[in-house]
C-alpha atoms as an extended CHARMM CRD file, in Angstrom:
* protein
*
       287  EXT
         1         1  MET       CA             -7.5570000000       -8.8930000000       61.2870000000  PROA      1               0.0000000000
         2         2  ASP       CA             -5.5730000000       -9.7430000000       58.1530000000  PROA      2               0.0000000000
         3         3  GLN       CA             -2.4390000000       -7.5670000000       58.1610000000  PROA      3               0.0000000000
         4         4  ARG       CA             -1.1980000000       -8.7350000000       54.7260000000  PROA      4               0.0000000000
         5         5  ASP       CA             -0.5250000000       -6.0870000000       52.1350000000  PROA      5               0.0000000000
         6         6  PRO       CA             -3.5070000000       -6.2210000000       49.7300000000  PROA      6               0.0000000000
         7         7  PHE       CA             -1.2380000000       -5.0040000000       46.9180000000  PROA      7               0.0000000000
         8         8  ALA       CA              1.5670000000       -7.4990000000       47.4650000000  PROA      8               0.0000000000
         9         9  PHE       CA              2.4780000000       -9.6900000000       44.4970000000  PROA      9               0.0000000000
        10        10  THR       CA              2.2500000000      -13.4660000000       44.7060000000  PROA      10              0.0000000000
        11        11  GLY       CA              5.5370000000      -15.1800000000       43.9250000000  PROA      11              0.0000000000
        12        12  LEU       CA              5.4090000000      -18.5330000000       42.1220000000  PROA      12              0.0000000000
        13        13  THR       CA              8.1310000000      -20.9210000000       41.0260000000  PROA      13              0.0000000000
        14        14  TYR       CA              8.1000000000      -23.4540000000       38.2080000000  PROA      14              0.0000000000
        15        15  ASP       CA              7.1330000000      -26.2520000000       40.6160000000  PROA      15              0.0000000000
        16        16  ASP       CA              4.0630000000      -24.2980000000       41.7750000000  PROA      16              0.0000000000
        17        17  VAL       CA              2.4820000000      -24.3640000000       38.3150000000  PROA      17              0.0000000000
        18        18  LEU       CA              3.8400000000      -27.6060000000       36.8800000000  PROA      18              0.0000000000
        19        19  LEU       CA              1.2580000000      -29.7210000000       35.0840000000  PROA      19              0.0000000000
        20        20  LEU       CA              2.1320000000      -33.3610000000       35.5740000000  PROA      20              0.0000000000
        21        21  PRO       CA              2.1190000000      -35.1460000000       32.1820000000  PROA      21              0.0000000000
        22        22  ALA       CA              0.2030000000      -38.3640000000       31.6790000000  PROA      22              0.0000000000
        23        23  HSD       CA              1.1920000000      -41.3090000000       29.5240000000  PROA      23              0.0000000000
        24        24  THR       CA              1.1240000000      -40.7020000000       25.7710000000  PROA      24              0.0000000000
        25        25  ASP       CA              1.9170000000      -42.6310000000       22.5960000000  PROA      25              0.0000000000
        26        26  VAL       CA              2.0680000000      -39.4480000000       20.4980000000  PROA      26              0.0000000000
        27        27  ILE       CA              5.3980000000      -38.4970000000       18.9470000000  PROA      27              0.0000000000
        28        28  PRO       CA              5.5960000000      -34.6660000000       18.7030000000  PROA      28              0.0000000000
        29        29  SER       CA              6.9060000000      -34.7030000000       15.1290000000  PROA      29              0.0000000000
        30        30  GLU       CA              3.8760000000      -36.7560000000       14.0860000000  PROA      30              0.0000000000
        31        31  ALA       CA              1.2750000000      -34.5520000000       15.7800000000  PROA      31              0.0000000000
        32        32  GLU       CA             -1.4140000000      -33.2630000000       13.4170000000  PROA      32              0.0000000000
        33        33  THR       CA             -2.2650000000      -29.6090000000       14.0320000000  PROA      33              0.0000000000
        34        34  THR       CA             -4.3180000000      -28.8930000000       10.9120000000  PROA      34              0.0000000000
        35        35  SER       CA             -7.3380000000      -26.7610000000       11.7980000000  PROA      35              0.0000000000
        36        36  ARG       CA            -10.2200000000      -25.3400000000        9.7920000000  PROA      36              0.0000000000
        37        37  LEU       CA            -10.3340000000      -21.5310000000        9.7660000000  PROA      37              0.0000000000
        38        38  THR       CA            -13.3770000000      -21.1610000000        7.5270000000  PROA      38              0.0000000000
        39        39  ARG       CA            -15.6060000000      -23.3800000000        5.4670000000  PROA      39              0.0000000000
        40        40  ASN       CA            -13.0640000000      -23.3800000000        2.6360000000  PROA      40              0.0000000000
        41        41  ILE       CA             -9.7060000000      -22.7200000000        4.2830000000  PROA      41              0.0000000000
        42        42  SER       CA             -7.6360000000      -25.0190000000        6.4880000000  PROA      42              0.0000000000
        43        43  LEU       CA             -4.4130000000      -24.0860000000        8.2560000000  PROA      43              0.0000000000
        44        44  SER       CA             -1.5370000000      -26.4190000000        9.0440000000  PROA      44              0.0000000000
        45        45  ILE       CA             -1.0210000000      -24.5910000000       12.3290000000  PROA      45              0.0000000000
        46        46  PRO       CA             -3.9280000000      -23.0180000000       14.2700000000  PROA      46              0.0000000000
        47        47  LEU       CA             -2.3980000000      -19.5310000000       14.3620000000  PROA      47              0.0000000000
        48        48  VAL       CA             -3.6760000000      -16.2510000000       12.8890000000  PROA      48              0.0000000000
        49        49  SER       CA             -1.8980000000      -12.9240000000       13.3520000000  PROA      49              0.0000000000
        50        50  ALA       CA             -3.9480000000       -9.9510000000       14.4970000000  PROA      50              0.0000000000
        51        51  ALA       CA             -5.1930000000       -7.1380000000       12.2640000000  PROA      51              0.0000000000
        52        52  MET       CA             -3.1800000000       -4.5320000000       14.1680000000  PROA      52              0.0000000000
        53        53  ASP       CA             -0.8060000000       -1.9830000000       12.6670000000  PROA      53              0.0000000000
        54        54  THR       CA              1.9110000000       -3.1160000000       15.0750000000  PROA      54              0.0000000000
        55        55  VAL       CA              1.4550000000       -6.7640000000       14.0970000000  PROA      55              0.0000000000
        56        56  THR       CA              0.4160000000       -7.6050000000       10.5390000000  PROA      56              0.0000000000
        57        57  GLU       CA              1.5980000000       -6.0260000000        7.3380000000  PROA      57              0.0000000000
        58        58  THR       CA              3.0540000000       -7.6780000000        4.2190000000  PROA      58              0.0000000000
        59        59  ARG       CA              6.1100000000       -9.3570000000        5.7560000000  PROA      59              0.0000000000
        60        60  MET       CA              4.1680000000      -10.7890000000        8.7040000000  PROA      60              0.0000000000
        61        61  ALA       CA              1.3770000000      -12.0460000000        6.4270000000  PROA      61              0.0000000000
        62        62  VAL       CA              3.9260000000      -13.7560000000        4.1710000000  PROA      62              0.0000000000
        63        63  ALA       CA              5.7160000000      -15.3330000000        7.1390000000  PROA      63              0.0000000000
        64        64  MET       CA              2.4610000000      -16.5700000000        8.6780000000  PROA      64              0.0000000000
        65        65  ALA       CA              1.2330000000      -18.1490000000        5.4290000000  PROA      65              0.0000000000
        66        66  ARG       CA              4.6000000000      -19.7370000000        4.6460000000  PROA      66              0.0000000000
        67        67  ASN       CA              4.5840000000      -21.4940000000        7.9990000000  PROA      67              0.0000000000
        68        68  GLY       CA              1.0190000000      -22.7480000000        7.7730000000  PROA      68              0.0000000000
        69        69  GLY       CA             -0.9530000000      -19.9890000000        9.4880000000  PROA      69              0.0000000000
        70        70  LEU       CA             -2.5910000000      -16.8200000000        8.1620000000  PROA      70              0.0000000000
        71        71  GLY       CA             -2.0220000000      -13.0900000000        8.5310000000  PROA      71              0.0000000000
        72        72  ILE       CA             -4.8500000000      -10.5420000000        8.7040000000  PROA      72              0.0000000000
        73        73  LEU       CA             -3.7040000000       -7.1930000000        7.2830000000  PROA      73              0.0000000000
        74        74  HSD       CA             -4.7390000000       -4.2300000000        9.4310000000  PROA      74              0.0000000000
        75        75  ARG       CA             -6.9340000000       -1.4100000000        8.0990000000  PROA      75              0.0000000000
        76        76  ASN       CA             -5.2660000000        1.6160000000        9.6770000000  PROA      76              0.0000000000
        77        77  LEU       CA             -4.0970000000        2.8520000000        6.2790000000  PROA      77              0.0000000000
        78        78  SER       CA             -5.4900000000        3.8890000000        2.9150000000  PROA      78              0.0000000000
        79        79  ILE       CA             -7.5270000000        1.4730000000        0.8110000000  PROA      79              0.0000000000
        80        80  GLN       CA             -4.8670000000        1.5310000000       -1.9060000000  PROA      80              0.0000000000
        81        81  ASP       CA             -2.0330000000        0.7620000000        0.5090000000  PROA      81              0.0000000000
        82        82  GLN       CA             -3.8940000000       -2.1430000000        2.0910000000  PROA      82              0.0000000000
        83        83  ALA       CA             -4.8210000000       -3.5790000000       -1.3200000000  PROA      83              0.0000000000
        84        84  GLU       CA             -1.1840000000       -3.2830000000       -2.4250000000  PROA      84              0.0000000000
        85        85  MET       CA             -0.0960000000       -5.1870000000        0.6910000000  PROA      85              0.0000000000
        86        86  ALA       CA             -2.5270000000       -7.9840000000       -0.1370000000  PROA      86              0.0000000000
        87        87  ASP       CA             -1.3240000000       -8.0060000000       -3.7460000000  PROA      87              0.0000000000
        88        88  ARG       CA              2.3210000000       -8.2910000000       -2.6550000000  PROA      88              0.0000000000
        89        89  VAL       CA              1.4890000000      -11.2810000000       -0.4490000000  PROA      89              0.0000000000
        90        90  LYS       CA             -0.3160000000      -13.0050000000       -3.3170000000  PROA      90              0.0000000000
        91        91  ARG       CA              2.5950000000      -12.3300000000       -5.6910000000  PROA      91              0.0000000000
        92        92  SER       CA              5.3500000000      -13.2260000000       -3.2290000000  PROA      92              0.0000000000
        93        93  GLU       CA              5.4190000000      -16.8340000000       -4.3770000000  PROA      93              0.0000000000
        94        94  ALA       CA              3.2280000000      -18.9920000000       -6.5300000000  PROA      94              0.0000000000
        95        95  GLY       CA              3.3030000000      -22.2170000000       -8.4370000000  PROA      95              0.0000000000
        96        96  MET       CA              2.4880000000      -20.1640000000      -11.5170000000  PROA      96              0.0000000000
        97        97  ILE       CA              1.9990000000      -16.4040000000      -11.4670000000  PROA      97              0.0000000000
        98        98  THR       CA             -0.9650000000      -15.6850000000      -13.7350000000  PROA      98              0.0000000000
        99        99  ASN       CA             -0.6430000000      -11.8870000000      -13.6040000000  PROA      99              0.0000000000
       100       100  PRO       CA              3.0790000000      -11.2140000000      -13.2800000000  PROA      100             0.0000000000
       101       101  VAL       CA              4.4300000000       -7.7360000000      -12.7250000000  PROA      101             0.0000000000
       102       102  THR       CA              5.7950000000       -6.5300000000      -16.0710000000  PROA      102             0.0000000000
       103       103  THR       CA              7.5880000000       -3.5690000000      -17.6160000000  PROA      103             0.0000000000
       104       104  THR       CA              8.0270000000       -1.9980000000      -21.0610000000  PROA      104             0.0000000000
       105       105  VAL       CA             10.9910000000       -1.0680000000      -23.2430000000  PROA      105             0.0000000000
       106       106  ASP       CA             10.4600000000        2.6400000000      -22.5190000000  PROA      106             0.0000000000
       107       107  ALA       CA             10.5610000000        2.3020000000      -18.7270000000  PROA      107             0.0000000000
       108       108  THR       CA             13.8060000000        3.1460000000      -16.9720000000  PROA      108             0.0000000000
       109       109  VAL       CA             16.0860000000        0.7260000000      -15.1780000000  PROA      109             0.0000000000
       110       110  ALA       CA             15.4950000000        2.7640000000      -12.0070000000  PROA      110             0.0000000000
       111       111  GLU       CA             11.7440000000        2.0970000000      -12.2790000000  PROA      111             0.0000000000
       112       112  VAL       CA             12.3790000000       -1.6270000000      -12.7330000000  PROA      112             0.0000000000
       113       113  ASP       CA             14.7230000000       -1.5850000000       -9.7420000000  PROA      113             0.0000000000
       114       114  ALA       CA             11.9850000000        0.0140000000       -7.6180000000  PROA      114             0.0000000000
       115       115  LEU       CA              9.3860000000       -2.5470000000       -8.7230000000  PROA      115             0.0000000000
       116       116  CYS       CA             11.7600000000       -5.4240000000       -7.9950000000  PROA      116             0.0000000000
       117       117  GLY       CA             12.3220000000       -4.0200000000       -4.5170000000  PROA      117             0.0000000000
       118       118  GLU       CA              8.6130000000       -3.5150000000       -3.8800000000  PROA      118             0.0000000000
       119       119  TYR       CA              7.6260000000       -7.0210000000       -4.9620000000  PROA      119             0.0000000000
       120       120  ARG       CA             10.8730000000       -8.6830000000       -3.8090000000  PROA      120             0.0000000000
       121       121  VAL       CA             11.6180000000      -10.1910000000       -7.2080000000  PROA      121             0.0000000000
       122       122  SER       CA             14.8660000000      -10.3030000000       -9.1770000000  PROA      122             0.0000000000
       123       123  GLY       CA             13.5690000000       -9.3120000000      -12.6050000000  PROA      123             0.0000000000
       124       124  LEU       CA             10.5780000000       -8.5450000000      -14.8100000000  PROA      124             0.0000000000
       125       125  PRO       CA              9.2480000000       -9.7340000000      -18.1810000000  PROA      125             0.0000000000
       126       126  VAL       CA              9.1500000000       -6.9630000000      -20.8170000000  PROA      126             0.0000000000
       127       127  ILE       CA              6.0320000000       -6.7190000000      -22.9900000000  PROA      127             0.0000000000
       128       128  ASP       CA              4.8240000000       -4.5180000000      -25.8500000000  PROA      128             0.0000000000
       129       129  PRO       CA              1.4810000000       -2.6240000000      -25.8460000000  PROA      129             0.0000000000
       130       130  LYS       CA             -0.3260000000       -5.7650000000      -27.0860000000  PROA      130             0.0000000000
       131       131  GLY       CA              1.0540000000       -7.9150000000      -24.2660000000  PROA      131             0.0000000000
       132       132  VAL       CA              3.5470000000       -9.7580000000      -26.4640000000  PROA      132             0.0000000000
       133       133  LEU       CA              6.7220000000      -10.8140000000      -24.6660000000  PROA      133             0.0000000000
       134       134  VAL       CA              9.7130000000       -8.9750000000      -26.1670000000  PROA      134             0.0000000000
       135       135  GLY       CA             12.3580000000       -9.7050000000      -23.5340000000  PROA      135             0.0000000000
       136       136  ILE       CA             13.2360000000       -9.9050000000      -19.8590000000  PROA      136             0.0000000000
       137       137  ILE       CA             15.3070000000       -7.7320000000      -17.5480000000  PROA      137             0.0000000000
       138       138  THR       CA             16.9190000000       -9.2250000000      -14.4590000000  PROA      138             0.0000000000
       139       139  ASN       CA             19.4910000000       -8.3190000000      -11.8380000000  PROA      139             0.0000000000
       140       140  ARG       CA             22.1170000000       -9.7680000000      -14.1680000000  PROA      140             0.0000000000
       141       141  ASP       CA             21.2180000000       -7.2050000000      -16.8370000000  PROA      141             0.0000000000
       142       142  MET       CA             21.1910000000       -4.3140000000      -14.3630000000  PROA      142             0.0000000000
       143       143  ARG       CA             24.2000000000       -5.2720000000      -12.2680000000  PROA      143             0.0000000000
       144       144  PHE       CA             26.8080000000       -3.2440000000      -14.1520000000  PROA      144             0.0000000000
       145       145  ILE       CA             24.6820000000       -0.1580000000      -14.8280000000  PROA      145             0.0000000000
       146       146  ASP       CA             25.9220000000        2.6710000000      -12.6310000000  PROA      146             0.0000000000
       147       147  ALA       CA             23.4040000000        3.8710000000      -10.0450000000  PROA      147             0.0000000000
       148       148  THR       CA             23.5370000000        7.4150000000      -11.4370000000  PROA      148             0.0000000000
       149       149  ALA       CA             22.7260000000        6.1540000000      -14.9490000000  PROA      149             0.0000000000
       150       150  ARG       CA             19.7470000000        3.9770000000      -14.0150000000  PROA      150             0.0000000000
       151       151  ALA       CA             17.2830000000        6.8640000000      -14.0860000000  PROA      151             0.0000000000
       152       152  THR       CA             18.1140000000        7.5830000000      -17.7450000000  PROA      152             0.0000000000
       153       153  THR       CA             18.8250000000        4.0830000000      -19.0770000000  PROA      153             0.0000000000
       154       154  ARG       CA             15.8780000000        2.5530000000      -20.9450000000  PROA      154             0.0000000000
       155       155  VAL       CA             14.8350000000       -1.0230000000      -20.3090000000  PROA      155             0.0000000000
       156       156  GLY       CA             15.0390000000       -1.5820000000      -24.0730000000  PROA      156             0.0000000000
       157       157  ASP       CA             18.7580000000       -0.8430000000      -23.9670000000  PROA      157             0.0000000000
       158       158  ALA       CA             19.5080000000       -3.1040000000      -21.0090000000  PROA      158             0.0000000000
       159       159  MET       CA             17.1780000000       -6.1030000000      -21.2910000000  PROA      159             0.0000000000
       160       160  THR       CA             17.8060000000       -9.5460000000      -22.7310000000  PROA      160             0.0000000000
       161       161  ARG       CA             15.7340000000       -9.6770000000      -25.9070000000  PROA      161             0.0000000000
       162       162  MET       CA             13.7790000000      -12.4870000000      -27.5030000000  PROA      162             0.0000000000
       163       163  PRO       CA             14.2180000000      -15.2690000000      -28.3310000000  PROA      163             0.0000000000
       164       164  LEU       CA             14.1010000000      -16.4790000000      -24.7310000000  PROA      164             0.0000000000
       165       165  ILE       CA             13.4480000000      -19.8700000000      -23.1830000000  PROA      165             0.0000000000
       166       166  THR       CA              9.6770000000      -19.8930000000      -22.7030000000  PROA      166             0.0000000000
       167       167  GLY       CA              6.9880000000      -22.4020000000      -21.8060000000  PROA      167             0.0000000000
       168       168  PRO       CA              3.5300000000      -23.0380000000      -23.2700000000  PROA      168             0.0000000000
       169       169  VAL       CA              0.2750000000      -22.2580000000      -21.5200000000  PROA      169             0.0000000000
       170       170  GLY       CA             -0.6400000000      -25.0960000000      -19.1650000000  PROA      170             0.0000000000
       171       171  ILE       CA              2.8850000000      -26.5120000000      -18.7840000000  PROA      171             0.0000000000
       172       172  SER       CA              3.0980000000      -29.0300000000      -15.9520000000  PROA      172             0.0000000000
       173       173  ARG       CA              5.2430000000      -28.4390000000      -12.8850000000  PROA      173             0.0000000000
       174       174  ASP       CA              7.4280000000      -31.4450000000      -13.7360000000  PROA      174             0.0000000000
       175       175  ASP       CA              8.0390000000      -30.1590000000      -17.2630000000  PROA      175             0.0000000000
       176       176  ALA       CA              8.8000000000      -26.6720000000      -15.9420000000  PROA      176             0.0000000000
       177       177  GLN       CA             11.2800000000      -28.1050000000      -13.4590000000  PROA      177             0.0000000000
       178       178  ALA       CA             12.9690000000      -30.0080000000      -16.2930000000  PROA      178             0.0000000000
       179       179  VAL       CA             13.3150000000      -26.7670000000      -18.2920000000  PROA      179             0.0000000000
       180       180  PHE       CA             14.9410000000      -25.0190000000      -15.3180000000  PROA      180             0.0000000000
       181       181  ALA       CA             17.4040000000      -27.8840000000      -14.8980000000  PROA      181             0.0000000000
       182       182  LYS       CA             18.2650000000      -28.1400000000      -18.6050000000  PROA      182             0.0000000000
       183       183  HSD       CA             18.7270000000      -24.4390000000      -19.3690000000  PROA      183             0.0000000000
       184       184  LYS       CA             19.8540000000      -23.2710000000      -15.8950000000  PROA      184             0.0000000000
       185       185  ILE       CA             17.4840000000      -20.3020000000      -15.8950000000  PROA      185             0.0000000000
       186       186  GLU       CA             15.5940000000      -18.7710000000      -12.9540000000  PROA      186             0.0000000000
       187       187  LYS       CA             12.4490000000      -17.4690000000      -14.6780000000  PROA      187             0.0000000000
       188       188  LEU       CA             10.2450000000      -19.2060000000      -17.2210000000  PROA      188             0.0000000000
       189       189  PRO       CA              7.7740000000      -16.8970000000      -19.0230000000  PROA      189             0.0000000000
       190       190  LEU       CA              4.6700000000      -18.6410000000      -20.3570000000  PROA      190             0.0000000000
       191       191  VAL       CA              3.3500000000      -17.4940000000      -23.7350000000  PROA      191             0.0000000000
       192       192  ASP       CA              0.4190000000      -18.3880000000      -25.9560000000  PROA      192             0.0000000000
       193       193  ALA       CA              0.4450000000      -19.0830000000      -29.7090000000  PROA      193             0.0000000000
       194       194  GLU       CA              0.5510000000      -15.3480000000      -30.4560000000  PROA      194             0.0000000000
       195       195  GLY       CA              3.5320000000      -14.7690000000      -28.1970000000  PROA      195             0.0000000000
       196       196  LYS       CA              1.5060000000      -12.9690000000      -25.5100000000  PROA      196             0.0000000000
       197       197  LEU       CA              2.6890000000      -13.3410000000      -21.9280000000  PROA      197             0.0000000000
       198       198  THR       CA              0.1950000000      -15.4080000000      -19.9280000000  PROA      198             0.0000000000
       199       199  GLY       CA              2.1600000000      -16.2850000000      -16.8120000000  PROA      199             0.0000000000
       200       200  LEU       CA              5.5170000000      -16.7590000000      -15.1410000000  PROA      200             0.0000000000
       201       201  ILE       CA              7.1240000000      -19.5670000000      -13.1730000000  PROA      201             0.0000000000
       202       202  THR       CA             10.2500000000      -18.9610000000      -11.0980000000  PROA      202             0.0000000000
       203       203  VAL       CA             12.7270000000      -21.5140000000       -9.8120000000  PROA      203             0.0000000000
       204       204  LYS       CA             12.6220000000      -19.8690000000       -6.3720000000  PROA      204             0.0000000000
       205       205  ASP       CA              9.0340000000      -21.0090000000       -5.9490000000  PROA      205             0.0000000000
       206       206  PHE       CA             10.1330000000      -24.6330000000       -6.2300000000  PROA      206             0.0000000000
       207       207  ASP       CA             12.7780000000      -23.9670000000       -3.5800000000  PROA      207             0.0000000000
       208       208  LYS       CA             10.2090000000      -22.3540000000       -1.2920000000  PROA      208             0.0000000000
       209       209  GLU       CA              7.8680000000      -25.3200000000       -1.6480000000  PROA      209             0.0000000000
       210       210  GLU       CA             10.6010000000      -27.5610000000       -0.2740000000  PROA      210             0.0000000000
       211       211  GLN       CA             11.4910000000      -25.0750000000        2.4690000000  PROA      211             0.0000000000
       212       212  TYR       CA              7.8700000000      -24.4370000000        3.5220000000  PROA      212             0.0000000000
       213       213  PRO       CA              5.9110000000      -27.6620000000        2.8510000000  PROA      213             0.0000000000
       214       214  ASN       CA              3.0350000000      -26.6600000000        5.1640000000  PROA      214             0.0000000000
       215       215  ALA       CA              2.3840000000      -23.2350000000        3.6140000000  PROA      215             0.0000000000
       216       216  THR       CA             -1.1930000000      -21.9700000000        3.4380000000  PROA      216             0.0000000000
       217       217  LYS       CA             -1.8850000000      -21.6520000000       -0.2980000000  PROA      217             0.0000000000
       218       218  ASP       CA             -4.8360000000      -21.2400000000       -2.6360000000  PROA      218             0.0000000000
       219       219  ASP       CA             -5.6440000000      -23.5140000000       -5.5730000000  PROA      219             0.0000000000
       220       220  ALA       CA             -3.2630000000      -21.5430000000       -7.8220000000  PROA      220             0.0000000000
       221       221  GLY       CA             -0.3350000000      -22.0840000000       -5.4520000000  PROA      221             0.0000000000
       222       222  ARG       CA             -0.3460000000      -18.5170000000       -4.1120000000  PROA      222             0.0000000000
       223       223  LEU       CA             -0.0170000000      -17.7250000000       -0.4210000000  PROA      223             0.0000000000
       224       224  ARG       CA             -3.3210000000      -16.9670000000        1.2610000000  PROA      224             0.0000000000
       225       225  VAL       CA             -3.9340000000      -13.6580000000        3.0220000000  PROA      225             0.0000000000
       226       226  GLY       CA             -6.7100000000      -12.0830000000        5.0600000000  PROA      226             0.0000000000
       227       227  ALA       CA             -7.5410000000       -8.4110000000        5.5360000000  PROA      227             0.0000000000
       228       228  ALA       CA             -9.6520000000       -6.3500000000        7.9060000000  PROA      228             0.0000000000
       229       229  ILE       CA            -12.4470000000       -3.9940000000        6.8590000000  PROA      229             0.0000000000
       230       230  GLY       CA            -14.8930000000       -1.8410000000        8.8100000000  PROA      230             0.0000000000
       231       231  PHE       CA            -18.6830000000       -1.8670000000        8.5460000000  PROA      231             0.0000000000
       232       232  PHE       CA            -19.2130000000        1.8470000000        7.9050000000  PROA      232             0.0000000000
       233       233  GLY       CA            -17.4900000000        4.6520000000        6.0230000000  PROA      233             0.0000000000
       234       234  ASP       CA            -15.1890000000        3.1770000000        3.3790000000  PROA      234             0.0000000000
       235       235  GLY       CA            -15.8770000000       -0.4250000000        4.4170000000  PROA      235             0.0000000000
       236       236  TRP       CA            -17.5180000000       -1.4860000000        1.1550000000  PROA      236             0.0000000000
       237       237  GLN       CA            -14.9600000000        0.2780000000       -1.0690000000  PROA      237             0.0000000000
       238       238  ARG       CA            -12.1810000000       -1.3330000000        0.9680000000  PROA      238             0.0000000000
       239       239  ALA       CA            -13.7480000000       -4.7780000000        0.5930000000  PROA      239             0.0000000000
       240       240  THR       CA            -14.0290000000       -4.3330000000       -3.1860000000  PROA      240             0.0000000000
       241       241  ALA       CA            -10.3850000000       -3.2490000000       -3.5520000000  PROA      241             0.0000000000
       242       242  LEU       CA             -9.2090000000       -6.1740000000       -1.4180000000  PROA      242             0.0000000000
       243       243  LEU       CA            -11.2870000000       -8.5580000000       -3.5280000000  PROA      243             0.0000000000
       244       244  GLU       CA             -9.5830000000       -7.2810000000       -6.6830000000  PROA      244             0.0000000000
       245       245  ALA       CA             -6.1790000000       -7.7330000000       -5.0210000000  PROA      245             0.0000000000
       246       246  GLY       CA             -6.9250000000      -11.4400000000       -4.4560000000  PROA      246             0.0000000000
       247       247  THR       CA             -7.6120000000      -11.4140000000       -0.6990000000  PROA      247             0.0000000000
       248       248  ASP       CA             -8.8450000000      -14.8190000000        0.5280000000  PROA      248             0.0000000000
       249       249  VAL       CA            -10.5440000000      -13.7970000000        3.7910000000  PROA      249             0.0000000000
       250       250  LEU       CA            -12.2740000000      -10.5530000000        4.7570000000  PROA      250             0.0000000000
       251       251  VAL       CA            -12.5860000000       -9.8530000000        8.4760000000  PROA      251             0.0000000000
       252       252  VAL       CA            -15.3140000000       -7.3770000000        9.4110000000  PROA      252             0.0000000000
       253       253  ASP       CA            -13.2180000000       -6.0820000000       12.2650000000  PROA      253             0.0000000000
       254       254  THR       CA            -14.7890000000       -4.3540000000       15.2410000000  PROA      254             0.0000000000
       255       255  ALA       CA            -14.7800000000       -4.6220000000       19.0360000000  PROA      255             0.0000000000
       256       256  ASN       CA            -18.2900000000       -6.0960000000       19.1620000000  PROA      256             0.0000000000
       257       257  GLY       CA            -18.9750000000       -8.5650000000       16.3810000000  PROA      257             0.0000000000
       258       258  ASP       CA            -22.5750000000       -9.0300000000       17.4960000000  PROA      258             0.0000000000
       259       259  SER       CA            -23.7110000000       -5.6270000000       16.2970000000  PROA      259             0.0000000000
       260       260  ARG       CA            -26.1740000000       -4.6580000000       13.5850000000  PROA      260             0.0000000000
       261       261  GLY       CA            -23.5890000000       -2.8880000000       11.4240000000  PROA      261             0.0000000000
       262       262  VAL       CA            -21.3340000000       -5.9430000000       11.3310000000  PROA      262             0.0000000000
       263       263  LEU       CA            -24.2000000000       -8.2940000000       10.5330000000  PROA      263             0.0000000000
       264       264  GLU       CA            -25.4110000000       -6.0210000000        7.7350000000  PROA      264             0.0000000000
       265       265  MET       CA            -21.9370000000       -5.8220000000        6.1860000000  PROA      265             0.0000000000
       266       266  ILE       CA            -21.5400000000       -9.6080000000        6.3470000000  PROA      266             0.0000000000
       267       267  ALA       CA            -24.9370000000      -10.0570000000        4.6800000000  PROA      267             0.0000000000
       268       268  LYS       CA            -24.0640000000       -7.5350000000        1.9540000000  PROA      268             0.0000000000
       269       269  ILE       CA            -20.8160000000       -9.3120000000        1.1200000000  PROA      269             0.0000000000
       270       270  LYS       CA            -22.4160000000      -12.7620000000        1.1460000000  PROA      270             0.0000000000
       271       271  LYS       CA            -25.2300000000      -11.6520000000       -1.1950000000  PROA      271             0.0000000000
       272       272  ASP       CA            -22.8690000000      -10.2020000000       -3.8120000000  PROA      272             0.0000000000
       273       273  PRO       CA            -21.8620000000      -12.8700000000       -6.3850000000  PROA      273             0.0000000000
       274       274  ALA       CA            -18.5330000000      -11.0930000000       -6.9370000000  PROA      274             0.0000000000
       275       275  PHE       CA            -17.4550000000      -12.1830000000       -3.4460000000  PROA      275             0.0000000000
       276       276  ALA       CA            -18.3700000000      -15.8500000000       -3.9640000000  PROA      276             0.0000000000
       277       277  GLY       CA            -14.7320000000      -16.9380000000       -3.7020000000  PROA      277             0.0000000000
       278       278  VAL       CA            -13.9700000000      -14.9400000000       -0.5480000000  PROA      278             0.0000000000
       279       279  ASP       CA            -14.6540000000      -16.1570000000        2.9840000000  PROA      279             0.0000000000
       280       280  VAL       CA            -15.9300000000      -13.7630000000        5.6400000000  PROA      280             0.0000000000
       281       281  ILE       CA            -15.2040000000      -13.6060000000        9.3580000000  PROA      281             0.0000000000
       282       282  GLY       CA            -17.2710000000      -11.2810000000       11.5280000000  PROA      282             0.0000000000
       283       283  GLY       CA            -16.1100000000       -9.5620000000       14.7010000000  PROA      283             0.0000000000
       284       284  ASN       CA            -12.8460000000       -9.7990000000       16.5890000000  PROA      284             0.0000000000
       285       285  VAL       CA            -11.3250000000      -12.6540000000       18.5860000000  PROA      285             0.0000000000
       286       286  ALA       CA            -13.7400000000      -12.2290000000       21.5030000000  PROA      286             0.0000000000
       287       287  THR       CA            -16.9650000000      -12.1270000000       19.4840000000  PROA      287             0.0000000000
């Protein structure tokens, strides 16, 4: 009769589980790890962070995309909050920001400070009601305004007014880089013939390209991000809000991906022309 304790733990050492390596000509630094996540999206590293509230929110999604993977934002929060997370990832860095966060002359410095903190930027273009660029307000403009006075100080009284160094619509990256070097500025607003703000390029984005050469980006140079939705309740409203925020991948997230509700939601998204530029993943990691 076996007298061993059925609940005893097995003790193993490194030698017990060592896998003996075979000959290889591969140099680790030259290994190619690019993998296809969906039909339209490839990742430099085959890693995706889970759609769990303890794992993936804005900062994790940004970190994953910068390093060549992808983050899937969880859905255990309001539709608006999840869409704002996706929007912050898309705005965190870009070759050219086509819809930059802006402010107006009547906003307060405190409101600008809050927006800069939310989007992790150092300043905002200032536009008039018609979208014409009238100035810019940066940390340099706000630095010497006392914290107690920021809630009452208007942007119009603190900003740097036009004329500013600006670039034309469609400026090339090389030309933009030359402008940064010549004028020693950090932000280059792009304006059309009528003076309306059409985009923004920041010098930090050039720095980040050098720091994170394998980043997962869309065709506009923005970091890619995924987000989870359900297949019932607010699932469709959530998908629509995430689409508007620029989400690249929607994950119909549930324990059993091979269920009628999931398949119906996938079919509904795929049939809607509005979602033509968004890829869809059904189920969780097991299904």
